[in-house]
mmCIF file of C-alpha atoms and ligand atoms in Angstrom:
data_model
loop_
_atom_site.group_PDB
_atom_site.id
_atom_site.type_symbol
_atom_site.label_atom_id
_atom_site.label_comp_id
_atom_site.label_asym_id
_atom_site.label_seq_id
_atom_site.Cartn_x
_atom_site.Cartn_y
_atom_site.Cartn_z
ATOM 1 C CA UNK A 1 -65.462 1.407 -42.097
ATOM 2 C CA UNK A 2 -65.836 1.087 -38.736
ATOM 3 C CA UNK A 3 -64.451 -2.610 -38.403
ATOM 4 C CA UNK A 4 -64.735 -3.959 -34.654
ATOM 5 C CA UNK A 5 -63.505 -7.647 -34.889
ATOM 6 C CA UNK A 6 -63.057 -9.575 -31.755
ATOM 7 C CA UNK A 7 -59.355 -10.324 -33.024
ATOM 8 C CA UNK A 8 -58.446 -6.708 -31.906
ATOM 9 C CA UNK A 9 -59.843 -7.304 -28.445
ATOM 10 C CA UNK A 10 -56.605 -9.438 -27.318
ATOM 11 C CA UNK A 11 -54.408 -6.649 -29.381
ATOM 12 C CA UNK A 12 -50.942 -6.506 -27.209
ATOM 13 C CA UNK A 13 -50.128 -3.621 -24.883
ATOM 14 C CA UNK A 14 -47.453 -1.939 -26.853
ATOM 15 C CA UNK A 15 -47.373 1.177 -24.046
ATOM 16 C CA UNK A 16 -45.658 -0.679 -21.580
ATOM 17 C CA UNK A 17 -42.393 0.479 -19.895
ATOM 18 C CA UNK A 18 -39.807 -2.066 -20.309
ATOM 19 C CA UNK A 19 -38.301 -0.692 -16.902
ATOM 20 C CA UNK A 20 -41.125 -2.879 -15.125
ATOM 21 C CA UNK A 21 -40.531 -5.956 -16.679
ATOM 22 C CA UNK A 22 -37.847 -8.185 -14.425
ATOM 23 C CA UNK A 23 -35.050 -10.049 -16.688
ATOM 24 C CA UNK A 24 -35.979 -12.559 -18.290
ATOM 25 C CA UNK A 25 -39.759 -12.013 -17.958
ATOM 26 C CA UNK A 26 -42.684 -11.471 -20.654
ATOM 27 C CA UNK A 27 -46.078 -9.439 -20.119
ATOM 28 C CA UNK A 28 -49.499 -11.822 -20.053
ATOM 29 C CA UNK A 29 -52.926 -9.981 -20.625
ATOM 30 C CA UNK A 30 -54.536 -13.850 -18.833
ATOM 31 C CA UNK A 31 -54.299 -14.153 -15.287
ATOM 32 C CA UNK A 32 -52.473 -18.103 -15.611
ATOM 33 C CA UNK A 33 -52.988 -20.618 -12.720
ATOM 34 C CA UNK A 34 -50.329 -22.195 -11.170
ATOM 35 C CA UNK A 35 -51.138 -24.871 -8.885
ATOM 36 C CA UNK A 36 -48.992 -27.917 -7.428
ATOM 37 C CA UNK A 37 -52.107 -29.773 -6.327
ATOM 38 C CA UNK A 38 -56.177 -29.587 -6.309
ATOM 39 C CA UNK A 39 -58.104 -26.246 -5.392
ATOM 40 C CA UNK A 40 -59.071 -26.726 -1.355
ATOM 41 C CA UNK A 41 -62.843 -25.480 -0.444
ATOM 42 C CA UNK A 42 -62.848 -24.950 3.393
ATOM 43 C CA UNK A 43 -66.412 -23.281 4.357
ATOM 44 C CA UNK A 44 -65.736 -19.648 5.870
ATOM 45 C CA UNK A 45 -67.494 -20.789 8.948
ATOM 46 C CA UNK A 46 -64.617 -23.013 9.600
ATOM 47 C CA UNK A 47 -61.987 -20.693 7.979
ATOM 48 C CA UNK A 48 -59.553 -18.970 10.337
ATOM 49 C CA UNK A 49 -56.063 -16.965 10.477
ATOM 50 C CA UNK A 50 -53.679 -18.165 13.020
ATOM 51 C CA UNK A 51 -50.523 -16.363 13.819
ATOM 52 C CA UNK A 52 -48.275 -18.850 15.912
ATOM 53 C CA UNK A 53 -44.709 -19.936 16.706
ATOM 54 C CA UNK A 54 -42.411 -17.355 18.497
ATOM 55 C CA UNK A 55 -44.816 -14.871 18.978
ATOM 56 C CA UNK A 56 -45.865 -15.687 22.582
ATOM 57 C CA UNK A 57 -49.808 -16.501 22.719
ATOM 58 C CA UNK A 58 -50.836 -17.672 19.113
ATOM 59 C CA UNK A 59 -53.965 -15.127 17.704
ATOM 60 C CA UNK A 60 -56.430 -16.404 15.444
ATOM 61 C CA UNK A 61 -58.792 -14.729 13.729
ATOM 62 C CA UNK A 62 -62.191 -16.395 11.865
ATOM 63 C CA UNK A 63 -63.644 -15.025 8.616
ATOM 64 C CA UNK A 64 -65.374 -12.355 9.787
ATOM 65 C CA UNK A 65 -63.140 -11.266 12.741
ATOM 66 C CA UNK A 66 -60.727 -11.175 9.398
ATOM 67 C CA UNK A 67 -62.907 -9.005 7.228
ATOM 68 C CA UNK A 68 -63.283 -6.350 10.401
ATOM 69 C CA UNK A 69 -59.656 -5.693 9.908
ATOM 70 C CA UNK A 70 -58.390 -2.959 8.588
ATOM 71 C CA UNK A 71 -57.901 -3.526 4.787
ATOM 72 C CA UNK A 72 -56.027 -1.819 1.975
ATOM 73 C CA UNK A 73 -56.145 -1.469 -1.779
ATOM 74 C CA UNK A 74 -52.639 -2.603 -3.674
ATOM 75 C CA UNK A 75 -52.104 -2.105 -7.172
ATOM 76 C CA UNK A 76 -49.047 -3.574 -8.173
ATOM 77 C CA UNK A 77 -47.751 -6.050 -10.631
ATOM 78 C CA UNK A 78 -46.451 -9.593 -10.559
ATOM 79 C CA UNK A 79 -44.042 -11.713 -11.375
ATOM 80 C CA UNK A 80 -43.630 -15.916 -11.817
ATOM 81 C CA UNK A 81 -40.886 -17.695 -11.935
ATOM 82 C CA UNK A 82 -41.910 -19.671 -15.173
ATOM 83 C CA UNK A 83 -41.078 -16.299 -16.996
ATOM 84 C CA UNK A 84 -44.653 -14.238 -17.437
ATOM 85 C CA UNK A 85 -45.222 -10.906 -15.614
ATOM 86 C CA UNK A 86 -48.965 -9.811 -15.566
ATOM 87 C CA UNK A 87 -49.113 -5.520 -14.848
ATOM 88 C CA UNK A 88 -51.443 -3.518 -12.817
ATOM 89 C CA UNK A 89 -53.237 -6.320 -10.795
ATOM 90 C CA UNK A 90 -55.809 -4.721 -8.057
ATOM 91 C CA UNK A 91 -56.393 -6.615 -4.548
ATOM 92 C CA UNK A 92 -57.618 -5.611 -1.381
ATOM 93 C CA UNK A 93 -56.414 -7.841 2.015
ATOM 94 C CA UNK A 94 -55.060 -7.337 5.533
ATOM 95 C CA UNK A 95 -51.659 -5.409 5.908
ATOM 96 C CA UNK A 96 -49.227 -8.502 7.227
ATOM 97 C CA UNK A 97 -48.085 -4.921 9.650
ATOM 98 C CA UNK A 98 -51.162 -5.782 11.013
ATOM 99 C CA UNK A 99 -51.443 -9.063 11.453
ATOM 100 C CA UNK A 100 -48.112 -9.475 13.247
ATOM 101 C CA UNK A 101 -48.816 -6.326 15.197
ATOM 102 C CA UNK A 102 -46.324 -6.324 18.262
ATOM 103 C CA UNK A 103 -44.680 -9.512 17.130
ATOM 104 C CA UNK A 104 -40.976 -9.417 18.164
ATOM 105 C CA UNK A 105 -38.886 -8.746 15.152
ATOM 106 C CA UNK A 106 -35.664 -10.264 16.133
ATOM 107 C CA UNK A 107 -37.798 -13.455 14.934
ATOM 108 C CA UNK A 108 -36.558 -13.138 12.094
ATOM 109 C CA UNK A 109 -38.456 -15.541 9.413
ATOM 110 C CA UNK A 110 -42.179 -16.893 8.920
ATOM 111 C CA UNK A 111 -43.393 -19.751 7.308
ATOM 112 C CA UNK A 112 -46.838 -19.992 5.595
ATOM 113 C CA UNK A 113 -48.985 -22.075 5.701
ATOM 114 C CA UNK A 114 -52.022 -23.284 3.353
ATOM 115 C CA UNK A 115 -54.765 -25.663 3.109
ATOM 116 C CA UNK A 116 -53.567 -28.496 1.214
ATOM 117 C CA UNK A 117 -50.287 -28.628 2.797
ATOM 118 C CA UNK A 118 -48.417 -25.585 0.595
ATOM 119 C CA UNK A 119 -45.975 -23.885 2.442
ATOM 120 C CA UNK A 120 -43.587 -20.460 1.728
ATOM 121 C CA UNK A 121 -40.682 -19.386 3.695
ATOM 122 C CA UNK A 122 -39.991 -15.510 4.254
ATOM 123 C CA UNK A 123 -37.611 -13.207 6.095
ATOM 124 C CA UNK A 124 -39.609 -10.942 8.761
ATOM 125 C CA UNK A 125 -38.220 -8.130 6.382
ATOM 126 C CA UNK A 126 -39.956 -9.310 3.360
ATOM 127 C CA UNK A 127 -43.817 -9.668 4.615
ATOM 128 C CA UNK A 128 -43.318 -6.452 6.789
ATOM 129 C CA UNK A 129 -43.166 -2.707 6.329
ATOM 130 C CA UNK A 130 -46.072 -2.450 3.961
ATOM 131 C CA UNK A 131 -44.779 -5.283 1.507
ATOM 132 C CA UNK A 132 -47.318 -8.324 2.006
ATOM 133 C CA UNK A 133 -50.660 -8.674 2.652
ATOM 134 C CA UNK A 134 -53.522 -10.831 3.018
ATOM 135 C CA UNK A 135 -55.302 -10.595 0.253
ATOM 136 C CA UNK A 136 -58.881 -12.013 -0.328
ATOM 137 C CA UNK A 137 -60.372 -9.664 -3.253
ATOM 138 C CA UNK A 138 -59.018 -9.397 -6.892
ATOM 139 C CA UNK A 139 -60.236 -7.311 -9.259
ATOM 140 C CA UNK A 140 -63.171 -5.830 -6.723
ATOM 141 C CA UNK A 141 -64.644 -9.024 -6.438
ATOM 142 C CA UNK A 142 -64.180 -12.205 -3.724
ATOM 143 C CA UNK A 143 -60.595 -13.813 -4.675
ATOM 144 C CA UNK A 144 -61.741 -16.955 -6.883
ATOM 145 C CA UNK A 145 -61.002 -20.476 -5.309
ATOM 146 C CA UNK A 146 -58.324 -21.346 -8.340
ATOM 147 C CA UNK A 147 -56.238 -18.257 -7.333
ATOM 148 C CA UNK A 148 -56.165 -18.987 -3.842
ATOM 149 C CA UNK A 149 -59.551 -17.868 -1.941
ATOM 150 C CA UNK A 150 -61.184 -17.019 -0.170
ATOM 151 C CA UNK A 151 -57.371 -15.610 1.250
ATOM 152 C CA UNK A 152 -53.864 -15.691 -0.078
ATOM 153 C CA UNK A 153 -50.554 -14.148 0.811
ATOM 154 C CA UNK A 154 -49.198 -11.347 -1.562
ATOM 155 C CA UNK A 155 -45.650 -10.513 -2.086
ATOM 156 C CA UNK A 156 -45.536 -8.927 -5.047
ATOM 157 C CA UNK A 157 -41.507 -7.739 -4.927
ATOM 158 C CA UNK A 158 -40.959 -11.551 -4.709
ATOM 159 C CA UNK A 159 -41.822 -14.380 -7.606
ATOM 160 C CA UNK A 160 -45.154 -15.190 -7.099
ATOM 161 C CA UNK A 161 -44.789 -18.511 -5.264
ATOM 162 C CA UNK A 162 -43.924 -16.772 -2.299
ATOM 163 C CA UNK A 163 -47.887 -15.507 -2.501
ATOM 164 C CA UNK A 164 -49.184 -18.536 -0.940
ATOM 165 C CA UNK A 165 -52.581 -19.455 -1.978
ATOM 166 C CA UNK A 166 -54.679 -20.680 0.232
ATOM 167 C CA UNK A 167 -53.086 -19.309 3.443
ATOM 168 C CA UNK A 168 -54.763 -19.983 6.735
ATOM 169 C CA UNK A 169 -51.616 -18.612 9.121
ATOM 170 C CA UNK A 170 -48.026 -17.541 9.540
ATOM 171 C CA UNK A 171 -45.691 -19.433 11.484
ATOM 172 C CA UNK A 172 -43.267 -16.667 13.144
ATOM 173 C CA UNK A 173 -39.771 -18.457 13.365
ATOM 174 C CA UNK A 174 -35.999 -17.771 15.054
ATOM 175 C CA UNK A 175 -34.481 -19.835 11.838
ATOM 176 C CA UNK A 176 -34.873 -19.815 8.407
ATOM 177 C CA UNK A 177 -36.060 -23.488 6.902
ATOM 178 C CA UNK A 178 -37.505 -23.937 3.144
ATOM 179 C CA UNK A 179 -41.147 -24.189 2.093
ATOM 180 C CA UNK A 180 -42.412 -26.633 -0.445
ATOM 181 C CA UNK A 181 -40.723 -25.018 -3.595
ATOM 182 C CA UNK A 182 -37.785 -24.084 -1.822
ATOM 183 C CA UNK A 183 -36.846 -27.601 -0.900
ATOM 184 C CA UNK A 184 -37.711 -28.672 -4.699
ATOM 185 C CA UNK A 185 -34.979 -26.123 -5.350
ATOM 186 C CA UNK A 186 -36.451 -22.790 -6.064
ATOM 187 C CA UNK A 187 -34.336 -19.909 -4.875
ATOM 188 C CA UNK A 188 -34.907 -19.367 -1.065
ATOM 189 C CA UNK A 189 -35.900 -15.682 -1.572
ATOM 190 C CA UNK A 190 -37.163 -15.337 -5.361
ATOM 191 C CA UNK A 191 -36.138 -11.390 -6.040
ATOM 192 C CA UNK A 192 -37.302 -11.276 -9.189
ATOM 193 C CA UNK A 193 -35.019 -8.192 -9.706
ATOM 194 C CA UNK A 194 -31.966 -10.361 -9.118
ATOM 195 C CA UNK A 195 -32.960 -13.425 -10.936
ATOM 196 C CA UNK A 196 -32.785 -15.520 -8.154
ATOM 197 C CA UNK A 197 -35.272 -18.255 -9.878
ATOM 198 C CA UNK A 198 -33.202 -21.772 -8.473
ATOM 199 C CA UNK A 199 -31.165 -22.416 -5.624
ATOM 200 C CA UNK A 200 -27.691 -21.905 -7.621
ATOM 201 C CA UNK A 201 -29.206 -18.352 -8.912
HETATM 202 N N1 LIG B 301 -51.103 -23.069 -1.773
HETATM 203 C C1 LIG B 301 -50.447 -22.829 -2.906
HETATM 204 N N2 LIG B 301 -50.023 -21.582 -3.151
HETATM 205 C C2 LIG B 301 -49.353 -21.314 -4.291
HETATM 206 C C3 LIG B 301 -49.068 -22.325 -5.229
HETATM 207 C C4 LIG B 301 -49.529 -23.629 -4.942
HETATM 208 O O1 LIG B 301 -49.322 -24.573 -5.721
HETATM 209 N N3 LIG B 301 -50.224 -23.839 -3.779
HETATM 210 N N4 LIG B 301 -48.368 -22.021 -6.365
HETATM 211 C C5 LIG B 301 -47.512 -20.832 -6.303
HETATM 212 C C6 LIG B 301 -47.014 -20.457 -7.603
HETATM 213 S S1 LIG B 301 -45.702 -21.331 -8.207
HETATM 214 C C7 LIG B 301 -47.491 -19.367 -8.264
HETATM 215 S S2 LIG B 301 -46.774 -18.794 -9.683
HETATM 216 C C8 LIG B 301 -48.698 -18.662 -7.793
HETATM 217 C C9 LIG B 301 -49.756 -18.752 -8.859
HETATM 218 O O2 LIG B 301 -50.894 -18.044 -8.476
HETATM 219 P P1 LIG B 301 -52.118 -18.004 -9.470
HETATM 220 O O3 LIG B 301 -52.532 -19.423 -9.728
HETATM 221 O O4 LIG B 301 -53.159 -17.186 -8.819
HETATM 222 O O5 LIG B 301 -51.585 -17.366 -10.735
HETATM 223 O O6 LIG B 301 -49.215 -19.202 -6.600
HETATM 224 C C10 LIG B 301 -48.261 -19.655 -5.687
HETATM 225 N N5 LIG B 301 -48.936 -20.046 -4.497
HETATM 226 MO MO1 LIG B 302 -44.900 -20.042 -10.023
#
């Protein structure tokens, strides 16, 4: 009687609240790939972190000067802008707070940037204060190449774009100017809370 069939594996979370879903959004059990070009494989010998633009002396940190840093665990869940939300994801990075330790706030915006050319735009406000990280485990294990490793950014209150994959630095900048999406006409901040999916959101 005991009847195990792999078709009630993929059975659909039915306990989730609704309260965490963003409008307009739907809950995937997958973890989908979204990619606007091919995966980049940089060595970690030749991997680094650079933290430039108006922060005085640029700071740059290699793979393992990177994995030294302090590091926390996030739980949290996600949000794309093509519509699916994915619950109770589990990374460990680098706090941005620490990465842009004594960087001069009145800044204002940062730009990241990515092997293969990707770039996100951000308010100071948005990858500070415990909301962004540098995340290069998922899941306990390395972050895989196809969703963004060996480091990406993670700003989970934002649509998911704004989690560059890929990241090798943040560009610390007096003005605001659009990323890669953002010029193609995604929303320039992407609260998924407000809806703000295109540029006339
Ligand atoms: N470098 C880079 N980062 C990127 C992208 C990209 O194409 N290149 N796509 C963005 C988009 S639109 C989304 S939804 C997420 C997808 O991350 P995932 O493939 O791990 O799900 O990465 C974001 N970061
Ligand atoms: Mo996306």
């Amino acid at each position: 009687m005991a009847l195990i069939s792999r078709g009630f594996r993929g059975r659909r979370r039915t306990d989730v609240d609704p309260a965490r879903i963003p409008p307009g959004q739907y809950v995937v059990e997958g973890f989908p790939v979204l990619s606007a070009g091919p995966t980049p494989h940089v060595p970690l010998d030749q991997w680094t972190f650079t933290v430039r633009g108006a922060v005085g002396e640029p700071r740059t940190w290699s793979w393992e000067e990177f994995l030294a840093l302090p590091s926390e665990a996030v739980h949290t869940d996600i949000h794309c802008v093509t519509k699916w939300t994915k619950l109770d994801t589990e990374w460990r990075g680098v706090s941005v707070d620490t990465l842009l330790g004594g960087v001069d706030a009145s800044a204002g915006f940062v730009m990241a940037f990515c092997d293969g050319g990707y770039t996100t735009n951000l308010p100071l406000a948005d990858v500070t204060g415990g909301h962004a990280w540098v995340a290069y485990e998922y899941d306990g294990k390395p972050l895989e190449p196809k969703h963004g490793g060996p480091a990406r950014l993670l700003v989970p209150h934002l649509y998911f774009w704004k989690s560059a994959k890929w990241v090798r630095g943040l560009e610390v900048l007096d003005h605001d100017q659009p990323g890669f999406w953002e010029n193609l006409g995604y929303h320039n901040r992407g609260d998924p809370w407000k809806e703000q999916r295109y540029w006339s959101d």
